[in-house]
Short mmCIF file of C-alpha atoms and ligand atoms in Angstrom, two decimals:
data_model
loop_
_atom_site.label_atom_id
_atom_site.label_comp_id
_atom_site.label_asym_id
_atom_site.label_seq_id
_atom_site.Cartn_x
_atom_site.Cartn_y
_atom_site.Cartn_z
CA MET A 1 0.04 0.24 0.21
CA THR A 2 1.49 3.35 -0.66
CA TYR A 3 -0.01 6.25 1.09
CA CYS A 4 0.38 9.60 0.17
CA SER A 5 -0.71 13.17 0.11
CA THR A 6 -0.31 16.68 -1.44
CA PRO A 7 -1.24 20.26 -0.87
CA GLY A 8 -3.45 22.23 -2.86
CA LYS A 9 -2.49 25.92 -4.17
CA VAL A 10 -3.68 29.11 -5.37
CA ILE A 11 -1.89 31.53 -7.77
CA LEU A 12 -1.05 35.08 -5.89
CA PHE A 13 0.46 36.67 -9.02
CA GLY A 14 0.80 36.20 -12.90
CA GLU A 15 -2.29 33.65 -13.96
CA HIS A 16 -2.24 33.96 -18.00
CA ALA A 17 1.13 36.13 -18.36
CA VAL A 18 2.63 33.04 -17.36
CA LEU A 19 1.50 30.95 -20.55
CA TYR A 20 3.61 33.93 -22.40
CA GLY A 21 6.85 34.15 -21.17
CA GLU A 22 5.94 36.24 -17.66
CA PRO A 23 6.66 34.71 -14.22
CA SER A 24 4.05 33.60 -11.97
CA ILE A 25 3.77 32.95 -8.26
CA ALA A 26 1.73 30.28 -5.83
CA VAL A 27 1.41 29.29 -3.19
CA ALA A 28 0.88 25.64 -1.53
CA ILE A 29 -2.13 25.88 0.93
CA ASN A 30 -3.01 23.96 4.13
CA ARG A 31 -5.86 21.75 2.09
CA ARG A 32 -4.55 18.38 0.74
CA PHE A 33 -5.64 15.57 -1.65
CA TYR A 34 -5.38 11.73 -0.28
CA CYS A 35 -4.99 8.89 -2.04
CA ASP A 36 -3.88 5.42 -0.82
CA ILE A 37 -2.93 2.76 -3.85
CA THR A 38 -2.85 -1.33 -3.53
CA GLU A 39 -2.96 -4.14 -6.04
CA SER A 40 -6.14 -4.97 -6.36
CA LYS A 41 -7.50 -8.77 -5.88
CA ARG A 42 -10.29 -8.02 -8.48
CA ASP A 43 -9.60 -8.16 -12.44
CA ARG A 44 -10.65 -4.79 -12.89
CA THR A 45 -8.91 -0.97 -11.23
CA THR A 46 -11.37 0.74 -9.22
CA VAL A 47 -11.30 4.16 -7.63
CA ASN A 48 -13.48 4.08 -4.52
CA GLY A 49 -14.80 1.08 -5.66
CA TYR A 50 -15.97 2.29 -9.02
CA PRO A 51 -14.94 1.07 -11.90
CA LEU A 52 -12.15 3.33 -13.54
CA ALA A 53 -13.46 5.40 -16.37
CA ARG A 54 -11.97 7.93 -18.20
CA ARG A 55 -15.07 10.24 -18.44
CA TYR A 56 -14.94 10.40 -14.08
CA HIS A 57 -11.03 9.68 -13.55
CA SER A 58 -9.49 11.72 -17.03
CA TYR A 59 -6.13 12.62 -14.73
CA ILE A 60 -6.00 9.05 -12.93
CA VAL A 61 -6.26 7.19 -16.30
CA GLU A 62 -3.49 9.21 -17.73
CA CYS A 63 -1.26 9.05 -15.09
CA LEU A 64 -1.97 5.12 -15.34
CA ASN A 65 -0.94 5.54 -19.19
CA LYS A 66 2.37 7.65 -18.26
CA LEU A 67 3.76 5.38 -15.91
CA GLU A 68 2.67 2.33 -18.61
CA VAL A 69 1.08 0.30 -15.68
CA GLU A 70 -1.32 -2.40 -16.61
CA ASP A 71 -1.87 -4.44 -13.50
CA GLU A 72 -5.19 -4.19 -11.65
CA LEU A 73 -5.20 -1.66 -8.71
CA GLU A 74 -7.62 -0.14 -5.95
CA ILE A 75 -7.51 3.48 -5.55
CA LYS A 76 -8.67 5.24 -3.07
CA THR A 77 -9.12 8.85 -2.54
CA GLU A 78 -10.29 11.66 -0.53
CA THR A 79 -10.19 15.51 -1.06
CA GLU A 80 -10.01 18.67 1.11
CA LEU A 81 -10.38 20.30 -2.82
CA ASP A 82 -13.28 20.78 -4.35
CA SER A 83 -13.11 21.08 -7.62
CA GLY A 84 -13.71 24.34 -9.82
CA THR A 85 -12.56 26.42 -6.69
CA GLY A 86 -9.23 27.34 -7.84
CA MET A 87 -7.49 25.49 -5.55
CA GLY A 88 -5.53 22.92 -7.94
CA SER A 89 -7.74 20.03 -7.51
CA SER A 90 -6.73 18.49 -11.00
CA ALA A 91 -2.96 19.13 -10.09
CA ALA A 92 -2.85 17.88 -6.28
CA ILE A 93 -4.90 14.61 -7.62
CA THR A 94 -2.19 14.06 -10.22
CA VAL A 95 0.82 14.41 -8.34
CA ALA A 96 -0.53 12.57 -5.77
CA ILE A 97 -1.54 9.14 -7.90
CA LEU A 98 1.75 9.93 -9.93
CA GLY A 99 3.96 9.46 -6.84
CA ALA A 100 1.56 6.99 -4.93
CA LEU A 101 2.53 4.53 -8.29
CA ARG A 102 5.96 5.29 -8.33
CA LYS A 103 6.32 4.32 -5.04
CA LEU A 104 4.34 1.39 -5.24
CA LEU A 105 6.62 0.33 -8.79
CA GLY A 106 9.65 1.08 -6.72
CA GLU A 107 10.92 3.51 -8.99
CA ASP A 108 12.25 6.67 -8.35
CA ILE A 109 10.41 9.14 -6.56
CA SER A 110 12.08 12.69 -6.26
CA GLU A 111 10.31 15.92 -6.77
CA GLU A 112 11.55 16.71 -10.32
CA ILE A 113 10.40 13.67 -12.15
CA ILE A 114 7.05 13.14 -10.38
CA ALA A 115 6.72 17.16 -10.87
CA LYS A 116 7.62 16.75 -14.33
CA ASP A 117 5.51 13.94 -15.23
CA ALA A 118 2.34 15.61 -13.42
CA PHE A 119 2.72 18.75 -15.56
CA SER A 120 2.79 16.31 -18.85
CA VAL A 121 -0.26 14.92 -17.75
CA GLU A 122 -2.15 17.94 -17.02
CA PHE A 123 -0.93 19.63 -19.81
CA ASP A 124 -2.26 16.26 -22.32
CA VAL A 125 -5.75 16.45 -20.09
CA GLN A 126 -6.29 20.57 -20.82
CA GLY A 127 -4.32 21.52 -23.91
CA ASN A 128 -2.69 23.92 -22.63
CA ALA A 129 -1.10 24.61 -18.84
CA SER A 130 1.75 26.18 -17.33
CA PRO A 131 3.67 23.97 -14.86
CA ILE A 132 2.94 26.49 -11.79
CA ASP A 133 -0.13 24.29 -10.17
CA THR A 134 1.77 20.72 -10.13
CA SER A 135 4.97 22.17 -9.45
CA THR A 136 3.48 23.37 -6.16
CA SER A 137 1.53 20.50 -5.09
CA THR A 138 4.69 18.94 -5.79
CA HIS A 139 7.45 20.69 -3.82
CA GLY A 140 4.75 22.59 -1.39
CA SER A 141 6.05 26.19 -0.07
CA ALA A 142 5.72 28.39 -2.80
CA ILE A 143 7.05 28.42 -6.59
CA MET A 144 8.16 30.90 -8.83
CA VAL A 145 7.96 30.35 -12.44
CA SER A 146 9.80 32.03 -14.92
CA GLU A 147 11.84 32.14 -18.23
CA LYS A 148 14.75 33.33 -16.41
CA LYS A 149 16.97 31.27 -14.34
CA GLU A 150 16.97 32.91 -10.81
CA LYS A 151 18.42 32.10 -7.40
CA ASN A 152 16.88 28.85 -5.24
CA PHE A 153 16.46 27.10 -9.04
CA LEU A 154 14.81 23.80 -8.72
CA TRP A 155 14.49 22.32 -12.39
CA ASP A 156 13.49 23.24 -15.44
CA VAL A 157 10.32 22.13 -17.72
CA GLU A 158 10.06 22.11 -21.50
CA LYS A 159 6.86 21.95 -23.71
CA GLU A 160 6.45 22.63 -27.11
CA GLY A 161 9.19 25.13 -27.52
CA ARG A 162 8.74 26.77 -24.17
CA ARG A 163 10.93 26.66 -20.97
CA TRP A 164 9.81 27.25 -17.68
CA ASN A 165 12.49 27.49 -14.80
CA ILE A 166 11.23 26.39 -11.01
CA HIS A 167 12.16 28.26 -8.20
CA HIS A 168 11.37 27.60 -4.45
CA ARG A 169 10.54 30.50 -2.69
CA ASP A 170 9.85 31.76 0.96
CA VAL A 171 6.52 33.23 2.02
CA PRO A 172 5.91 34.61 4.94
CA ASP A 173 3.15 32.70 6.84
CA LEU A 174 0.01 33.91 4.91
CA THR A 175 -3.55 34.24 5.27
CA LEU A 176 -5.42 34.05 2.27
CA VAL A 177 -9.46 33.72 1.67
CA VAL A 178 -10.50 32.43 -0.94
CA GLY A 179 -14.13 33.16 -2.27
CA ASN A 180 -15.45 30.59 -4.94
CA THR A 181 -18.21 32.48 -7.03
CA GLY A 182 -20.16 28.89 -7.96
CA VAL A 183 -19.74 30.01 -11.63
CA HIS A 184 -18.47 27.09 -13.28
CA SER A 185 -15.70 28.19 -15.46
CA PRO A 186 -12.91 25.85 -16.97
CA THR A 187 -9.77 26.73 -17.42
CA PRO A 188 -8.95 25.92 -21.39
CA PRO A 189 -11.58 28.69 -22.85
CA LEU A 190 -10.26 31.19 -21.19
CA VAL A 191 -6.71 30.69 -22.10
CA LYS A 192 -7.68 30.54 -25.93
CA LYS A 193 -10.06 33.71 -25.25
CA VAL A 194 -6.91 35.80 -23.81
CA ARG A 195 -4.56 34.01 -26.38
CA LYS A 196 -6.67 35.48 -29.36
CA PHE A 197 -6.45 39.01 -27.68
CA TYR A 198 -3.25 38.68 -27.17
CA GLU A 199 -2.24 37.89 -31.32
CA ARG A 200 -4.16 40.44 -31.98
CA SER A 201 -3.30 43.67 -29.99
CA ASN A 202 -0.31 45.03 -28.76
CA PHE A 203 -2.36 46.34 -25.96
CA ALA A 204 -2.61 43.24 -24.69
CA LYS A 205 0.88 41.92 -25.13
CA GLU A 206 1.93 45.49 -22.84
CA VAL A 207 -0.48 44.05 -20.12
CA ILE A 208 0.65 40.96 -20.29
CA ARG A 209 4.54 42.51 -19.86
CA ASP A 210 2.95 44.94 -17.20
CA ILE A 211 1.58 41.65 -14.99
CA GLY A 212 5.15 40.36 -15.64
CA GLU A 213 6.48 43.33 -14.12
CA ILE A 214 4.04 43.16 -11.07
CA VAL A 215 5.42 39.86 -10.28
CA ARG A 216 8.95 40.67 -10.31
CA GLU A 217 8.03 43.57 -7.74
CA SER A 218 6.01 40.75 -5.45
CA CYS A 219 8.98 38.73 -5.17
CA VAL A 220 11.20 41.57 -3.18
CA LEU A 221 7.88 42.58 -1.28
CA PHE A 222 7.85 38.81 -0.36
CA GLU A 223 11.22 38.88 0.83
CA GLU A 224 10.50 42.15 2.91
CA GLU A 225 7.40 40.57 4.31
CA ASP A 226 5.39 43.76 3.00
CA LEU A 227 1.87 42.64 3.50
CA GLU A 228 0.93 46.20 2.70
CA GLY A 229 2.64 46.14 -0.61
CA LEU A 230 1.84 42.80 -1.56
CA GLY A 231 -2.10 43.93 -1.29
CA GLU A 232 -1.65 46.41 -3.29
CA LEU A 233 0.33 44.30 -6.17
CA MET A 234 -3.05 41.95 -5.88
CA ASP A 235 -5.16 44.99 -6.80
CA LYS A 236 -3.50 45.62 -9.48
CA ASN A 237 -2.95 42.58 -10.62
CA HIS A 238 -6.49 42.04 -10.62
CA ARG A 239 -7.12 45.51 -12.66
CA LEU A 240 -4.66 43.65 -15.32
CA LEU A 241 -6.46 40.56 -15.74
CA SER A 242 -9.95 42.20 -16.00
CA ILE A 243 -8.55 44.61 -19.02
CA LEU A 244 -7.83 40.87 -20.40
CA GLY A 245 -11.11 40.30 -20.47
CA VAL A 246 -11.01 37.36 -17.43
CA SER A 247 -13.37 38.83 -14.95
CA HIS A 248 -16.76 38.16 -14.27
CA PRO A 249 -19.41 40.25 -12.48
CA LYS A 250 -19.97 37.61 -9.48
CA LEU A 251 -15.89 37.59 -9.06
CA GLU A 252 -16.17 42.00 -8.83
CA LYS A 253 -18.59 41.74 -6.55
CA LEU A 254 -16.69 39.61 -4.26
CA ILE A 255 -13.29 41.49 -4.75
CA LYS A 256 -14.63 44.63 -3.91
CA GLY A 257 -16.37 43.21 -0.81
CA ALA A 258 -13.29 41.54 0.41
CA ARG A 259 -11.22 44.59 0.24
CA LYS A 260 -12.53 46.54 3.03
CA TYR A 261 -10.72 43.83 5.04
CA SER A 262 -7.85 42.58 3.39
CA TYR A 263 -4.53 44.26 2.16
CA GLY A 264 -5.58 43.51 -1.45
CA ALA A 265 -7.47 41.17 -3.41
CA LYS A 266 -7.81 39.40 -6.84
CA LEU A 267 -8.99 36.55 -8.83
CA THR A 268 -6.96 33.51 -9.09
CA GLY A 269 -6.47 30.85 -11.42
CA ALA A 270 -8.24 31.20 -14.95
CA GLY A 271 -11.40 33.91 -14.05
CA GLY A 272 -14.16 34.23 -16.13
CA GLY A 273 -16.06 32.89 -12.56
CA GLY A 274 -14.20 30.34 -10.58
CA SER A 275 -12.51 31.89 -7.37
CA MET A 276 -10.93 34.89 -6.30
CA ILE A 277 -8.32 35.26 -3.40
CA ALA A 278 -8.09 38.00 -0.43
CA LEU A 279 -4.78 38.22 1.59
CA THR A 280 -5.58 39.18 5.17
CA ASP A 281 -5.03 39.36 8.82
CA ARG A 282 -9.24 39.55 9.23
CA PRO A 283 -10.22 36.01 7.70
CA ASP A 284 -13.67 35.86 9.74
CA LYS A 285 -14.61 39.48 8.25
CA VAL A 286 -13.70 38.45 4.81
CA ALA A 287 -15.39 35.04 4.96
CA ASP A 288 -18.60 36.81 6.29
CA VAL A 289 -18.91 39.53 3.29
CA ILE A 290 -17.70 36.72 0.69
CA LYS A 291 -20.64 34.74 2.23
CA LYS A 292 -22.90 37.69 2.25
CA LYS A 293 -22.14 38.49 -1.54
CA GLY A 294 -23.10 34.80 -2.30
CA GLY A 295 -19.91 33.43 -2.71
CA GLU A 296 -18.45 30.36 -1.14
CA PRO A 297 -15.44 31.11 1.33
CA TYR A 298 -12.28 29.52 2.14
CA VAL A 299 -9.99 30.29 5.02
CA LEU A 300 -6.51 28.79 4.35
CA ASP A 301 -2.88 28.95 5.69
CA SER A 302 0.25 28.43 3.18
CA THR A 303 2.03 25.44 4.02
CA ASP A 304 5.91 24.43 3.68
CA LYS A 305 4.42 20.58 3.22
CA GLY A 306 4.47 19.36 -0.55
CA LEU A 307 3.87 15.80 -1.77
CA SER A 308 4.11 13.39 1.46
CA TYR A 309 4.37 9.71 1.98
CA HIS A 310 2.73 8.54 5.42
CA GLY A 311 3.08 5.24 6.74
CA GLY A 312 0.32 2.58 7.92
CA LYS A 313 -2.70 4.91 8.15
CA GLU A 314 -5.55 3.87 5.85
CA ILE A 315 -7.96 5.93 4.01
O1 PMV B 1 -7.64 27.45 -13.17
P1 PMV B 1 -6.24 27.08 -12.64
O2 PMV B 1 -6.39 27.39 -11.22
O3 PMV B 1 -5.61 25.57 -12.88
O4 PMV B 1 -5.24 28.39 -13.16
C1 PMV B 1 -5.03 28.80 -14.60
C2 PMV B 1 -3.42 29.27 -14.73
C3 PMV B 1 -3.88 29.77 -16.51
O5 PMV B 1 -2.04 30.60 -15.79
C4 PMV B 1 -4.58 30.44 -16.88
C5 PMV B 1 -3.22 28.60 -16.86
C6 PMV B 1 -2.11 27.64 -16.32
O6 PMV B 1 -1.92 26.54 -16.55
O7 PMV B 1 -0.79 28.26 -15.88
#
């Protein structure tokens, strides 16, 4: 049996721009995905007792294909990461399943290998993605992805002529509140929408570059633990994302409400619905406002703990 868990993530700065060579920062959060894999005594692979089916378990099917697993397995999962909330559930599933499979097969379980495979699985399932989610879920703490190699470099990732350098970042203890709008908004159509705008407009290219500038500034503020400065940058990053057309009236409502009790707030992830995030030292107030405005709040802390193996405990 291998039992392991992975954290979710939230993107603090640089979503979308990271697909155009700009940097991005995500932080691992204290909500996790758990899985436990054993060889099955039955003649088919099951997930939580149900037969494995691509329709319901697309990420798990791709993980099994990636590692060319042919044995029948019993896979059990539990999650604290609701899907579609911007907290990185698909990356966490992918990293945990690959980590557990590799351990079960007696293969290399180094972070770099698992993170690279996980990125490749996400890319195959989603069509276009950066390695920010899967790297953060594997490594924990915070990850800065950039075209340029910088200090605390971990590994690099290449895909279709693009290269991302993955870096560790220490982050101060952050209290974050995610507000889920409840508006279902898959990532691929938003990535396509921004691509169209980017390809047709120099103005969009400038906006993407400005987002990159914000991410670079935020790196300095993280080191200085300047929460006020970081909050201001979140507000600025959000304005630029709205210009790119990936906000939503419900996101605007939650963000406006949350800002009264926060250092700053912005959408997180692909946008178009999905979730916003606020950096605050008054999480209860922010959670109340989000609820009053019709959103679902999640109060989160950052965590250092990435992919972890646990001995003996079964789900
Ligand atoms: O929807 P999420 O939380 O996986 O975030 C998507 C972020 C994008 O920059 C739009 C795409 C990516 O893979 O980086």
